[in-house]
Structure formats: structure tokens, C-alpha cells
Short mmCIF file of C-alpha atoms in Angstrom, two decimals:
data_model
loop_
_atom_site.label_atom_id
_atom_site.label_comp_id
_atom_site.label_asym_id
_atom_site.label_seq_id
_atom_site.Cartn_x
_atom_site.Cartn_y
_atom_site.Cartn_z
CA UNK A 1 32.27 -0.24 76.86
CA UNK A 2 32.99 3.25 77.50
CA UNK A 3 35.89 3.20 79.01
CA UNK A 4 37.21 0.41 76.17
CA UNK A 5 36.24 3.13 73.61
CA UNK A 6 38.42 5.61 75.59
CA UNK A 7 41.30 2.98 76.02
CA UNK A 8 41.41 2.34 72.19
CA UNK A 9 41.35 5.83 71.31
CA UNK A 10 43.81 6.51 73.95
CA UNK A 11 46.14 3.91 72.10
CA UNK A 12 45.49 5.05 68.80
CA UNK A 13 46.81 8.56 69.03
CA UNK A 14 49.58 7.35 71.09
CA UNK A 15 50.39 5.26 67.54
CA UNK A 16 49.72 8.26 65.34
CA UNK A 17 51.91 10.21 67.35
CA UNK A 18 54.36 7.76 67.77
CA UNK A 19 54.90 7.07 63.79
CA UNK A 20 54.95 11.16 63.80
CA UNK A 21 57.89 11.66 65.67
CA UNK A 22 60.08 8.68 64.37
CA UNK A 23 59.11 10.30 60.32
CA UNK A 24 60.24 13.87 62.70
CA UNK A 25 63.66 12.26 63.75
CA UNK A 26 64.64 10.41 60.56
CA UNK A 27 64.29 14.03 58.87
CA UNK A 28 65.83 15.37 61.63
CA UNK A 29 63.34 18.33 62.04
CA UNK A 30 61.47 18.84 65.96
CA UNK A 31 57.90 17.68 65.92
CA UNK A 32 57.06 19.94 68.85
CA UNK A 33 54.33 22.41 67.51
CA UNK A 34 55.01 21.93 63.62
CA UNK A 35 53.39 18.19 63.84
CA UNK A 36 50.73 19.33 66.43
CA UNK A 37 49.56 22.27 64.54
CA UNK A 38 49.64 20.00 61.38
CA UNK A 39 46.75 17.75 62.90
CA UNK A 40 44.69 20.58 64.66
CA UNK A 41 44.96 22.25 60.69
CA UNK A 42 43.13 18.90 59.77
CA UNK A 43 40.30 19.85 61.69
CA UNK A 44 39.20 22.96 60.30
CA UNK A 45 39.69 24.76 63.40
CA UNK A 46 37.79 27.89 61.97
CA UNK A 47 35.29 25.96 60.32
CA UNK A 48 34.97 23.84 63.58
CA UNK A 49 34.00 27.15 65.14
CA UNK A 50 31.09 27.91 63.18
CA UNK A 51 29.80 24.48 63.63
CA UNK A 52 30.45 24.56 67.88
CA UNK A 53 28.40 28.61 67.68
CA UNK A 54 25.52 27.18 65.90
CA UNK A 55 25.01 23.96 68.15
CA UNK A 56 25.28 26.47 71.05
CA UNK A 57 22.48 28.69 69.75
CA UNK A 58 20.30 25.60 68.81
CA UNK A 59 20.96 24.05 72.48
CA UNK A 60 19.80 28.06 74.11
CA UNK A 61 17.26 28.43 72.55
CA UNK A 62 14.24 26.54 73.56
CA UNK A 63 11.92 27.58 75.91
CA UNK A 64 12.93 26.63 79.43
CA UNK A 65 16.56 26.40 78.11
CA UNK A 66 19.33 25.20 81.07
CA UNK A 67 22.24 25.69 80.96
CA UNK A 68 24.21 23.01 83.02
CA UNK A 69 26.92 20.00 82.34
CA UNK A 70 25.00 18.74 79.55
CA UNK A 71 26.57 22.14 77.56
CA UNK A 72 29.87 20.92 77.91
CA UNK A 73 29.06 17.58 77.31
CA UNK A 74 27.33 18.39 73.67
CA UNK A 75 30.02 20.69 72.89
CA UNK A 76 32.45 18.35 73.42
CA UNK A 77 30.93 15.48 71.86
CA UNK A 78 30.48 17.82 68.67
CA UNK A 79 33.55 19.41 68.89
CA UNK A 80 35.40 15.39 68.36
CA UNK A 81 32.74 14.64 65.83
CA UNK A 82 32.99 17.72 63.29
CA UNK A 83 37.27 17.46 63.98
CA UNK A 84 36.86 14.06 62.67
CA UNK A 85 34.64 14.81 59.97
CA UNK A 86 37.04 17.92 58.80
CA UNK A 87 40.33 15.73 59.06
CA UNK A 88 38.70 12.50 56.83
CA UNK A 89 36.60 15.23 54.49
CA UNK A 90 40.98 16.31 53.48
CA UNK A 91 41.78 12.48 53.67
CA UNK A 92 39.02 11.94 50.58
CA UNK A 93 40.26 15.52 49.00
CA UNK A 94 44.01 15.18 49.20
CA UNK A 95 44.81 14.64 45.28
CA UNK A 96 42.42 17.26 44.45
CA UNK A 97 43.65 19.69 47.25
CA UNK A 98 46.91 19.25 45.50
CA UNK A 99 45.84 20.27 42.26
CA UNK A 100 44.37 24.07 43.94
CA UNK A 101 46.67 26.73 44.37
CA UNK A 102 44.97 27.89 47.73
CA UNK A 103 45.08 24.39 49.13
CA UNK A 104 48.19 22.90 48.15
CA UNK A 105 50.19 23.46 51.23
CA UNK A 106 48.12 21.53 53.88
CA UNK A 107 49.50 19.01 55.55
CA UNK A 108 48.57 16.32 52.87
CA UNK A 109 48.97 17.28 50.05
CA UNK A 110 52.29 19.19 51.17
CA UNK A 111 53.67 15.93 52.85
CA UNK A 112 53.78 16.68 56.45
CA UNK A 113 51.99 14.40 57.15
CA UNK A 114 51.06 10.65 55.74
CA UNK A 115 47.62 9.84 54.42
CA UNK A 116 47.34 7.07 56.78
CA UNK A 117 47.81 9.17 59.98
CA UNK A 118 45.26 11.80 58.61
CA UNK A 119 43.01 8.61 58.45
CA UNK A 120 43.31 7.14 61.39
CA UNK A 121 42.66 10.29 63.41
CA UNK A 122 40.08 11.05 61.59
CA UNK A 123 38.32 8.03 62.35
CA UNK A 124 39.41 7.93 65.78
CA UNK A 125 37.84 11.59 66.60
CA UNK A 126 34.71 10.55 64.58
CA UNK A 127 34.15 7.28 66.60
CA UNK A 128 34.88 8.97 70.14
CA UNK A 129 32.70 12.10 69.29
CA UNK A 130 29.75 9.77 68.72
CA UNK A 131 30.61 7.43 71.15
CA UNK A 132 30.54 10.24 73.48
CA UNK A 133 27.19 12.38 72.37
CA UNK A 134 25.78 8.40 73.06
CA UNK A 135 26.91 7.92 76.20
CA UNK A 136 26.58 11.46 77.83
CA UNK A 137 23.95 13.74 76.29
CA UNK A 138 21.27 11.42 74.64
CA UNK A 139 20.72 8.87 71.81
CA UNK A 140 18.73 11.57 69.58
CA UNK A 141 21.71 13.99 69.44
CA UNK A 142 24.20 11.15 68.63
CA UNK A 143 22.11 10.23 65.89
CA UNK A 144 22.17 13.59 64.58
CA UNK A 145 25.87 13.19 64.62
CA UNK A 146 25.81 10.29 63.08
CA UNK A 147 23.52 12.13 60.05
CA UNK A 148 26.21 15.13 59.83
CA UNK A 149 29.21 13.03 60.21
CA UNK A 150 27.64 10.91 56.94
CA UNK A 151 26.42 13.34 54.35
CA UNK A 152 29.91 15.10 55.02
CA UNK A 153 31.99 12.47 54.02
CA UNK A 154 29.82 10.11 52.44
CA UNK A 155 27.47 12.17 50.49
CA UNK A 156 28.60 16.06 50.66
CA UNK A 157 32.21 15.09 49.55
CA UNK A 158 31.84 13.04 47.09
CA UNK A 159 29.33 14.75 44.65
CA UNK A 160 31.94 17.81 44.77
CA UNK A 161 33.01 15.98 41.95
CA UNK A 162 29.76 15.12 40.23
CA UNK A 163 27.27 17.81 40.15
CA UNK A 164 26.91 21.50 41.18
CA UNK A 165 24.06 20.48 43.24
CA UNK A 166 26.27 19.68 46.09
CA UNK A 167 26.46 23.25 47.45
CA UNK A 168 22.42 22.81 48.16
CA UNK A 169 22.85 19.50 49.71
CA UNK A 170 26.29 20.40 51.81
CA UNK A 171 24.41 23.13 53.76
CA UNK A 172 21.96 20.28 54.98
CA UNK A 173 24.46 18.50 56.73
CA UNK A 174 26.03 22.52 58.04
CA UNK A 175 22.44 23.24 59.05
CA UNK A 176 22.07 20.06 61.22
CA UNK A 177 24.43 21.04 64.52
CA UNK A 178 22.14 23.37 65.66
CA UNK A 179 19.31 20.59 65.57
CA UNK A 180 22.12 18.59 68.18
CA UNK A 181 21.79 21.42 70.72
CA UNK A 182 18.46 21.55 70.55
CA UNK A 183 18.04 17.67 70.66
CA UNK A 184 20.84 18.23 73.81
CA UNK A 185 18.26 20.26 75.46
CA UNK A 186 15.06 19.15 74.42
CA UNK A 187 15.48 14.88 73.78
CA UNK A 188 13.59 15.57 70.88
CA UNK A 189 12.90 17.53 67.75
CA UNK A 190 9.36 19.74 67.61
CA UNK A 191 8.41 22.70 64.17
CA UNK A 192 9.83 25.38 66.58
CA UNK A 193 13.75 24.21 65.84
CA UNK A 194 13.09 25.25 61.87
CA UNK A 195 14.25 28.70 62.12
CA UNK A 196 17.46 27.88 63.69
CA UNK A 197 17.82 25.22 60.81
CA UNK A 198 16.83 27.29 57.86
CA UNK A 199 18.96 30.21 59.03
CA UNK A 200 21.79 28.11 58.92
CA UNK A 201 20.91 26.56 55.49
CA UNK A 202 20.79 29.84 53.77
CA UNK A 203 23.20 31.77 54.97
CA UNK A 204 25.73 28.84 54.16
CA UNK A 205 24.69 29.24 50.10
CA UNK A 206 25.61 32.76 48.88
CA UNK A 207 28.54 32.34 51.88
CA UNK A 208 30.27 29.50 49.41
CA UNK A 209 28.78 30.18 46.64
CA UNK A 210 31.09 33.44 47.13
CA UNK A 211 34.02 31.51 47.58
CA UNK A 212 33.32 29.17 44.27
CA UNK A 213 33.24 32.13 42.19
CA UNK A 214 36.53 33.94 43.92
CA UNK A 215 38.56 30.37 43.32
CA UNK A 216 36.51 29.21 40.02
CA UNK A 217 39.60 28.34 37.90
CA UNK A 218 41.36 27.23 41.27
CA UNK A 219 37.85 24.49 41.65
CA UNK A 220 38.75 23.59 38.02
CA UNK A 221 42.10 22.36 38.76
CA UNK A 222 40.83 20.36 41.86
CA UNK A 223 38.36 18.59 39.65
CA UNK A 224 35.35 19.85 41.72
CA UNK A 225 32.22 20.90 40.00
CA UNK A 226 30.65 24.27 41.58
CA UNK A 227 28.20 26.32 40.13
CA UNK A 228 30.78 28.41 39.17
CA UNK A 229 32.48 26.19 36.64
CA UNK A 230 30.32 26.62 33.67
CA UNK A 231 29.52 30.66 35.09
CA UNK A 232 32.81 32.58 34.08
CA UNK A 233 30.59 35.74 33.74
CA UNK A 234 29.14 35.29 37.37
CA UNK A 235 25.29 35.99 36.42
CA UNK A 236 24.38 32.65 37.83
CA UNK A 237 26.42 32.48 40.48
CA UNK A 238 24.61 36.27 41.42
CA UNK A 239 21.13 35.22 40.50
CA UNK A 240 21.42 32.34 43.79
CA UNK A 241 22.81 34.28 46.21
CA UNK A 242 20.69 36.82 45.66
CA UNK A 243 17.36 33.89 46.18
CA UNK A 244 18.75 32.48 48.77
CA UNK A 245 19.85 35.96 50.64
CA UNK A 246 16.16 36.63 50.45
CA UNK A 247 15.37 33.18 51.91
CA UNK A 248 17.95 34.51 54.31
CA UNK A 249 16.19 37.42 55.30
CA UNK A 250 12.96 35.68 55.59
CA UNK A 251 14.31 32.68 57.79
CA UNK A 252 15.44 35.55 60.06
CA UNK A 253 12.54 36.96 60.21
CA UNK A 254 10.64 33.99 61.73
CA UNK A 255 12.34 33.89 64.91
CA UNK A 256 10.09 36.32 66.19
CA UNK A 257 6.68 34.62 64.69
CA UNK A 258 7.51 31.48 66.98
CA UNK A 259 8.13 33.93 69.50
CA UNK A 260 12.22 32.96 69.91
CA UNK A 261 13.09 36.71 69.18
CA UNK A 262 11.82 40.27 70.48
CA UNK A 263 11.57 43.62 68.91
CA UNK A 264 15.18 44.29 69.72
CA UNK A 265 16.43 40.84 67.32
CA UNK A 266 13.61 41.97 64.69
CA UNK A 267 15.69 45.10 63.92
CA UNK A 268 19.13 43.82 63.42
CA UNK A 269 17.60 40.82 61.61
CA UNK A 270 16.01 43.33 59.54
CA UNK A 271 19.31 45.66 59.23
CA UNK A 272 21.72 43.04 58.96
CA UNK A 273 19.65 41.02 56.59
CA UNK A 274 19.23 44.43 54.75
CA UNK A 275 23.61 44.87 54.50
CA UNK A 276 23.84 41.51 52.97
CA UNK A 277 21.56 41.41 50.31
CA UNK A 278 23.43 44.80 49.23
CA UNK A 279 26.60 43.32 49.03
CA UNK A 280 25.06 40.55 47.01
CA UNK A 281 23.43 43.64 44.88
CA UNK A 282 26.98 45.44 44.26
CA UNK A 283 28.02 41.89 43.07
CA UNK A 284 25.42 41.41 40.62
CA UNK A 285 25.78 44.91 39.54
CA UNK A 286 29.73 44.47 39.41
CA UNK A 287 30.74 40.72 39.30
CA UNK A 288 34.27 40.82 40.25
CA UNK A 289 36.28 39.10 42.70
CA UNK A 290 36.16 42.24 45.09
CA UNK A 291 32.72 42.41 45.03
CA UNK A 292 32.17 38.47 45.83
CA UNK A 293 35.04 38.48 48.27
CA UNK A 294 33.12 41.45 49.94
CA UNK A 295 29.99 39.13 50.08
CA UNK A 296 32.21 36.55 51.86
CA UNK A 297 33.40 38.64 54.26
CA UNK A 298 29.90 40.65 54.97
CA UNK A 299 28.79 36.89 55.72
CA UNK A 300 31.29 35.58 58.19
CA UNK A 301 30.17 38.83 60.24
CA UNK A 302 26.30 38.51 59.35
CA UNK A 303 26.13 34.88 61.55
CA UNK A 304 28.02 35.78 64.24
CA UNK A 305 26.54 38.97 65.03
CA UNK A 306 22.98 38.06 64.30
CA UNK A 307 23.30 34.61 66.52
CA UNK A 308 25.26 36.85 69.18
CA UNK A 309 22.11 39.43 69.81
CA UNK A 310 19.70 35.98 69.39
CA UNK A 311 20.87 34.17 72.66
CA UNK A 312 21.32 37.81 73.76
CA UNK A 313 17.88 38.87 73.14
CA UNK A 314 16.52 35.46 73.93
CA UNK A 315 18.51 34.55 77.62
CA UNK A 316 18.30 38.29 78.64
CA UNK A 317 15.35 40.23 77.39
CA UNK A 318 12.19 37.92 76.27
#
């Protein structure tokens, strides 16, 4: 069966690649990079990032971690999955993303390339990336995938359009990779994965909820209802990131209770955690787009750096 799987796959992109280059030559334009990094800006490579970071921190760091083949495996397996989840979440927004000003030139809604590619690929990385956390790493971790891969597209996506609440239930499904790594390295789930989960959960709330408010009329066009919609004046939009900063701070804090971080993590949780919530301050002091953009940024360094000196403090000095 595995090796079927592969074959079909293997097929597949040859046919998506194929149509590619024959819509290339009756244009008359080279497909050589411009097609290829039209399909790897389908999958969210920066996003995908994020995603690969946190299911290495969740695989490092239970007690006894290992690190051996089964890394690569996992990271592999989630690196298809989430590719195919990105490239079929821009399949479902494509009319919308047309409508937005800041996503109007990727590759479907621009034209470069046809809805049906973007959906094929998309379900062909999706079905491999499963297929192979199943086959490879364990049956726990696939299903894991299986739960991110579904409230993405399925649920996450589709109440974008419906209610505000789906900011709150989209950083479930972000918060779940790290649960794969430690499911990777565990074969099962225990209380002590929380932290990992929580952490993830709130720093992904005032991280977009920053972004919602920076492209509120943008979200407007594209039909998508954020908090931000019906907050023009930003006092909502300031009041939850400053709760969930806090929850932020806390969830940081809790490494060290279930003994996952030392002294040395305590302080930057405690400094970093600290920086943030004064961004979020300045913001609800000043609510302009410089001020949330400066929350966004201050929180695509916060995860990083605090996950960075967590595997560091946990492989090296506990």
C-alpha cells in the first residue's frame, strides 16, 4: 500500500506539472522557477516554518527525549501535511483573496496558476503527509494530523466568514503540531504536553489579532469576519491581546512547574513575556497601525527566541 500511495502521488505531480508547462508554452513564458516558486508560495513556506519549530520543540521535550530517524520522519510527514493544508486553505480562499489588496497577487487569484492544479496538490501533499506520519512514526501522531489537517480546512476556514470566533478556534488547530512531536516521541499524550500546547495557543491570538486590525478594511473586502470588523477604534481588538498576552505569560511560566524549564528559561520567559505585553500596552495606549504592526513583529521574535533557549535549556542544562 505504501509504495501504491507513493506511485499515485508520484503520477499526480507528474500531471500537475505536466498541464503547467503546456499553459507555460502556449503563453510562451519559461516555467523554470516562476511555476515552481508559484506552488512552494501555496504552501505558506513561512507559515510552514512556524508549524515544523513547534513540532520540533513538542517532539524534544519530554523526558528521556531521542533524538534519532524518527525526527526526520515526523518532520517530514508534517512538513507534506501542513504544505497541503496551506495550498487547499488558498484553494477555499481564492475569490476572497482576490478581493484583499495584500493578497491579490498569489498565484490564484493572480492567474498563475489554475484552481484545479492548486487542488490537486493540495490534496496530494495532504494524503502523502498522513499516509506517511501512518506508516513511519506512529498511528497517534497521524491522527493528530488528521485533527490539524481538518479544523484547517474544514472548520478554521470556513467560519472566517461566519463569526469572529474563528481566531479562538484557528489557534487550536496551530497549537496541535507540537502535540505530533510529542506523540512522535512519546506514542502517547500525558498533562505534561499542556504547556507546549497552551504556549502555542496564546501566543497565536494577539499575533493575528495584530494582523486583523493592521488589514481591517483589507478583511472587509475579502468578506472575512475578524474581531476587527465591527472595532474601527481598536479598544477591543486591545482589550484581547492584552488577556491573552497575560495567558501568554502565564503558559510560559509553567514550563518550569512541570519541571521542563530551569532558572535560566524562567528569566527570559519572564523578560520576554514582560517586552510583549508592553508592546500590547503602547497599543492600547496608542491604537494605530504602528503600534499593532510593532506587536506583530515583537511576536514573530517572542516564539522563536523563547522556544530556541527551551530545547536549549532543556537538551543542555536541566
Amino acid at each position: 500500500m505504501y509504495h501504491f500511495d507513493l506511485a499515485l502521488g508520484t503520477w499526480m505531480i507528474e500531471e500537475i506539472l505536466l498541464n503547467s508547462r503546456e499553459r507555460a508554452l502556449r503563453f510562451g513564458e519559461s516555467i523554470s522557477f516562476s511555476v515552481l516558486g508559484d506552488y512552494i508560495e501555496l504552501t505558506k513556506p513561512r507559515l510552514l516554518f512556524i508549524v515544523l519549530m513547534s513540532t520540533l520543540i513538542g517532539y524534544l521535550l519530554p523526558e528521556g527525549s531521542i533524538i534519532n530517524f524518527t525526527l526526520f520522519k515526523l518532520i517530514f510527514g508534517t512538513a507534506l501535511t501542513g504544505a497541503g493544508a496551506h495550498v487547499l486553505n488558498q484553494w477555499q480562499e481564492r475569490f476572497h483573496d482576490a478581493r484583499m489588496r495584500r493578497t491579490k497577487q498569489r498565484p490564484l487569484p493572480s492567474g498563475r496558476l489554475e484552481a484545479e492544479e492548486a487542488l490537486v496538490f493540495g490534496v496530494i501533499l495532504s494524503f502523502l503527509g498522513i499516509s506517511y506520519l501512518w506508516m513511519t512514526v506512529n498511528i497517534i501522531t497521524a491522527i493528530l494530523g488528521v485533527m490539524t489537517l481538518g479544523s484547517y480546512i474544514l472548520v478554521y476556514t470556513p467560519l472566517k466568514r461566519v463569526s469572529w470566533i474563528n481566531t479562538w478556534v484557528g489557534a487550536v488547530t496551530g497549537a496541535l503540531p507540537p502535540l505530533m512531536g510529542w506523540a512522535a516521541q512519546q506514542g502517547q499524550l500525558d498533562l505534561t504536553c499542556l504547556p507546549i500546547f497552551l504556549l502555542l495557543y496564546f501566543w497565536q491570538l494577539p499575533h493575528f489579532f495584530a494582523i486583523a486590525w493592521m488589514y481591517r478594511d483589507d478583511y472587509r473586502l475579502g468578506g472575512f469576519r475578524m474581531l476587527s470588523l465591527d472595532d474601527q477604534e481598536g479598544s477591543r481588538t486591545a482589550l484581547q491581546m492584552l488577556i491573552n498576552g497575560l495567558f501568554l505569560l502565564i503558559s510560559s511560566l509553567s514550563f518550569y512547574f512541570v519541571e521542563q524549564g530551569g532558572v535560566f528559561f524562567i528569566a527570559v520567559a519572564i523578560a520576554s513575556g514582560i517586552g510583549f505585553l508592553s508592546t500590547i500596552i503602547r497599543f492600547m495606549k496608542e491604537r494605530s497601525v504602528e503600534r499593532a504592526r510593532m506587536v506583530f513583529l515583537v511576536s514573530i521574535v517572542y516564539l522563536p527566541v523563547l522556544c530556541t533557549v527551551l530545547v536549549i535549556d532543556r537538551v543542555f542544562i536541566i
